[in-house]
JSON list of C-alpha atoms in Angstrom, two decimals:
[
{"chain": "K", "resi": 1, "resn": "GLY", "atom": "CA", "xyz": [0.00, 0.00, 0.00]},
{"chain": "K", "resi": 2, "resn": "VAL", "atom": "CA", "xyz": [0.95, 3.62, -0.38]},
{"chain": "K", "resi": 3, "resn": "THR", "atom": "CA", "xyz": [1.86, 5.08, 2.99]},
{"chain": "K", "resi": 4, "resn": "LYS", "atom": "CA", "xyz": [3.97, 7.98, 1.81]},
{"chain": "K", "resi": 5, "resn": "THR", "atom": "CA", "xyz": [3.64, 11.51, 0.57]},
{"chain": "K", "resi": 6, "resn": "GLY", "atom": "CA", "xyz": [6.03, 13.51, -1.50]},
{"chain": "K", "resi": 7, "resn": "GLU", "atom": "CA", "xyz": [6.91, 15.19, -4.73]},
{"chain": "K", "resi": 8, "resn": "GLY", "atom": "CA", "xyz": [5.73, 13.82, -8.03]},
{"chain": "K", "resi": 9, "resn": "LEU", "atom": "CA", "xyz": [2.02, 13.92, -7.28]},
{"chain": "K", "resi": 10, "resn": "GLN", "atom": "CA", "xyz": [-0.02, 14.96, -10.29]},
{"chain": "K", "resi": 11, "resn": "GLU", "atom": "CA", "xyz": [-2.66, 17.65, -10.65]},
{"chain": "K", "resi": 12, "resn": "ILE", "atom": "CA", "xyz": [-6.21, 16.69, -11.64]},
{"chain": "K", "resi": 13, "resn": "ALA", "atom": "CA", "xyz": [-7.65, 18.94, -14.35]},
{"chain": "K", "resi": 14, "resn": "GLY", "atom": "CA", "xyz": [-10.78, 20.54, -12.94]},
{"chain": "K", "resi": 15, "resn": "GLY", "atom": "CA", "xyz": [-9.70, 20.08, -9.32]},
{"chain": "K", "resi": 16, "resn": "PHE", "atom": "CA", "xyz": [-8.86, 17.32, -6.89]},
{"chain": "K", "resi": 17, "resn": "SER", "atom": "CA", "xyz": [-12.40, 17.41, -5.48]},
{"chain": "K", "resi": 18, "resn": "GLN", "atom": "CA", "xyz": [-13.50, 15.32, -8.47]},
{"chain": "K", "resi": 19, "resn": "LEU", "atom": "CA", "xyz": [-11.53, 12.29, -7.29]},
{"chain": "K", "resi": 20, "resn": "PRO", "atom": "CA", "xyz": [-13.91, 10.96, -4.59]},
{"chain": "K", "resi": 21, "resn": "ASN", "atom": "CA", "xyz": [-16.89, 11.14, -6.97]},
{"chain": "K", "resi": 22, "resn": "LEU", "atom": "CA", "xyz": [-14.97, 9.42, -9.77]},
{"chain": "K", "resi": 23, "resn": "LEU", "atom": "CA", "xyz": [-13.81, 6.70, -7.39]},
{"chain": "K", "resi": 24, "resn": "ALA", "atom": "CA", "xyz": [-17.38, 6.25, -6.11]},
{"chain": "K", "resi": 25, "resn": "ASP", "atom": "CA", "xyz": [-18.63, 5.91, -9.68]},
{"chain": "K", "resi": 26, "resn": "ARG", "atom": "CA", "xyz": [-16.15, 3.10, -10.28]},
{"chain": "K", "resi": 27, "resn": "LEU", "atom": "CA", "xyz": [-16.08, 1.37, -6.88]},
{"chain": "K", "resi": 28, "resn": "GLY", "atom": "CA", "xyz": [-19.64, 2.00, -5.73]},
{"chain": "K", "resi": 29, "resn": "HIS", "atom": "CA", "xyz": [-20.96, 4.91, -3.71]},
{"chain": "K", "resi": 30, "resn": "ASP", "atom": "CA", "xyz": [-21.35, 2.67, -0.65]},
{"chain": "K", "resi": 31, "resn": "LYS", "atom": "CA", "xyz": [-17.54, 2.19, -0.62]},
{"chain": "K", "resi": 32, "resn": "ILE", "atom": "CA", "xyz": [-16.66, 5.89, -0.37]},
{"chain": "K", "resi": 33, "resn": "ARG", "atom": "CA", "xyz": [-17.19, 8.02, 2.73]},
{"chain": "K", "resi": 34, "resn": "LYS", "atom": "CA", "xyz": [-17.09, 11.76, 2.19]},
{"chain": "K", "resi": 35, "resn": "ASN", "atom": "CA", "xyz": [-17.59, 14.77, 4.43]},
{"chain": "K", "resi": 36, "resn": "ARG", "atom": "CA", "xyz": [-15.99, 13.17, 7.46]},
{"chain": "K", "resi": 37, "resn": "ALA", "atom": "CA", "xyz": [-13.69, 14.73, 10.02]},
{"chain": "K", "resi": 38, "resn": "VAL", "atom": "CA", "xyz": [-10.72, 12.42, 10.58]},
{"chain": "K", "resi": 39, "resn": "ILE", "atom": "CA", "xyz": [-10.10, 11.92, 14.28]},
{"chain": "K", "resi": 40, "resn": "SER", "atom": "CA", "xyz": [-7.20, 9.49, 13.81]},
{"chain": "K", "resi": 41, "resn": "ILE", "atom": "CA", "xyz": [-5.47, 7.22, 11.32]},
{"chain": "K", "resi": 42, "resn": "ALA", "atom": "CA", "xyz": [-3.38, 4.36, 12.68]},
{"chain": "K", "resi": 43, "resn": "LEU", "atom": "CA", "xyz": [-1.28, 1.75, 10.91]},
{"chain": "K", "resi": 44, "resn": "ASP", "atom": "CA", "xyz": [-0.39, -1.26, 13.04]},
{"chain": "K", "resi": 45, "resn": "LYS", "atom": "CA", "xyz": [2.65, -3.54, 12.73]},
{"chain": "K", "resi": 46, "resn": "ASP", "atom": "CA", "xyz": [0.77, -5.76, 10.28]},
{"chain": "K", "resi": 47, "resn": "LYS", "atom": "CA", "xyz": [-0.02, -2.68, 8.12]},
{"chain": "K", "resi": 48, "resn": "LYS", "atom": "CA", "xyz": [-3.72, -2.83, 9.06]},
{"chain": "K", "resi": 49, "resn": "ILE", "atom": "CA", "xyz": [-5.39, 0.59, 8.95]},
{"chain": "K", "resi": 50, "resn": "THR", "atom": "CA", "xyz": [-7.70, 1.83, 11.69]},
{"chain": "K", "resi": 51, "resn": "LEU", "atom": "CA", "xyz": [-9.55, 5.03, 10.85]},
{"chain": "K", "resi": 52, "resn": "LYS", "atom": "CA", "xyz": [-11.73, 7.04, 13.25]},
{"chain": "K", "resi": 53, "resn": "THR", "atom": "CA", "xyz": [-14.05, 9.67, 11.82]},
{"chain": "K", "resi": 54, "resn": "LYS", "atom": "CA", "xyz": [-17.05, 11.85, 12.65]},
{"chain": "K", "resi": 55, "resn": "ARG", "atom": "CA", "xyz": [-19.73, 13.15, 10.28]},
{"chain": "K", "resi": 56, "resn": "THR", "atom": "CA", "xyz": [-19.65, 16.80, 9.27]},
{"chain": "K", "resi": 57, "resn": "ASP", "atom": "CA", "xyz": [-22.31, 19.24, 8.10]},
{"chain": "K", "resi": 58, "resn": "ASP", "atom": "CA", "xyz": [-21.41, 19.60, 4.44]},
{"chain": "K", "resi": 59, "resn": "LYS", "atom": "CA", "xyz": [-24.18, 22.20, 3.99]},
{"chain": "K", "resi": 60, "resn": "GLN", "atom": "CA", "xyz": [-22.14, 24.73, 6.01]},
{"chain": "K", "resi": 61, "resn": "PRO", "atom": "CA", "xyz": [-19.16, 26.50, 4.39]},
{"chain": "K", "resi": 62, "resn": "ASP", "atom": "CA", "xyz": [-16.62, 25.28, 6.95]},
{"chain": "K", "resi": 63, "resn": "CYS", "atom": "CA", "xyz": [-18.16, 21.75, 7.31]},
{"chain": "K", "resi": 64, "resn": "PRO", "atom": "CA", "xyz": [-18.27, 21.71, 11.13]},
{"chain": "K", "resi": 65, "resn": "ILE", "atom": "CA", "xyz": [-18.43, 18.36, 12.92]},
{"chain": "K", "resi": 66, "resn": "LEU", "atom": "CA", "xyz": [-22.02, 17.43, 13.72]},
{"chain": "K", "resi": 67, "resn": "ARG", "atom": "CA", "xyz": [-22.46, 17.84, 17.46]},
{"chain": "K", "resi": 68, "resn": "ASP", "atom": "CA", "xyz": [-24.18, 14.48, 18.07]},
{"chain": "K", "resi": 69, "resn": "SER", "atom": "CA", "xyz": [-22.09, 12.51, 15.59]},
{"chain": "K", "resi": 70, "resn": "PRO", "atom": "CA", "xyz": [-20.56, 9.40, 17.17]},
{"chain": "K", "resi": 71, "resn": "ILE", "atom": "CA", "xyz": [-17.01, 8.38, 16.38]},
{"chain": "K", "resi": 72, "resn": "GLU", "atom": "CA", "xyz": [-17.05, 5.77, 13.62]},
{"chain": "K", "resi": 73, "resn": "THR", "atom": "CA", "xyz": [-14.19, 3.26, 13.63]},
{"chain": "K", "resi": 74, "resn": "LEU", "atom": "CA", "xyz": [-13.33, 1.65, 10.30]},
{"chain": "K", "resi": 75, "resn": "THR", "atom": "CA", "xyz": [-10.70, -0.84, 9.14]},
{"chain": "K", "resi": 76, "resn": "PRO", "atom": "CA", "xyz": [-10.51, -0.13, 5.40]},
{"chain": "K", "resi": 77, "resn": "ASP", "atom": "CA", "xyz": [-8.11, -1.65, 2.93]},
{"chain": "K", "resi": 78, "resn": "TYR", "atom": "CA", "xyz": [-7.20, 1.84, 1.62]},
{"chain": "K", "resi": 79, "resn": "VAL", "atom": "CA", "xyz": [-7.56, 5.45, 2.76]},
{"chain": "K", "resi": 80, "resn": "LEU", "atom": "CA", "xyz": [-7.47, 8.57, 0.63]},
{"chain": "K", "resi": 81, "resn": "CYS", "atom": "CA", "xyz": [-7.49, 11.51, 3.00]},
{"chain": "K", "resi": 82, "resn": "THR", "atom": "CA", "xyz": [-7.70, 15.03, 1.56]},
{"chain": "K", "resi": 83, "resn": "ILE", "atom": "CA", "xyz": [-7.86, 18.48, 3.06]}
]
């Protein structure tokens, strides 16, 4: 898996925000979680990912975390985390 960042990343014509929607179209919209605040990302010794997130209010300009949103713990095969 890719667990690095660095130079050499490419630009997406039209903006990087298109990527989650394009991935969802190919992988299935049930496989992609958007508009989440990442609480933590952990990679254990066996390279298993644990991701903790909370839902955000994507109707607001700054996407604040929803007050009553519980922490959701996931163990996905891959994570694409954008800012």
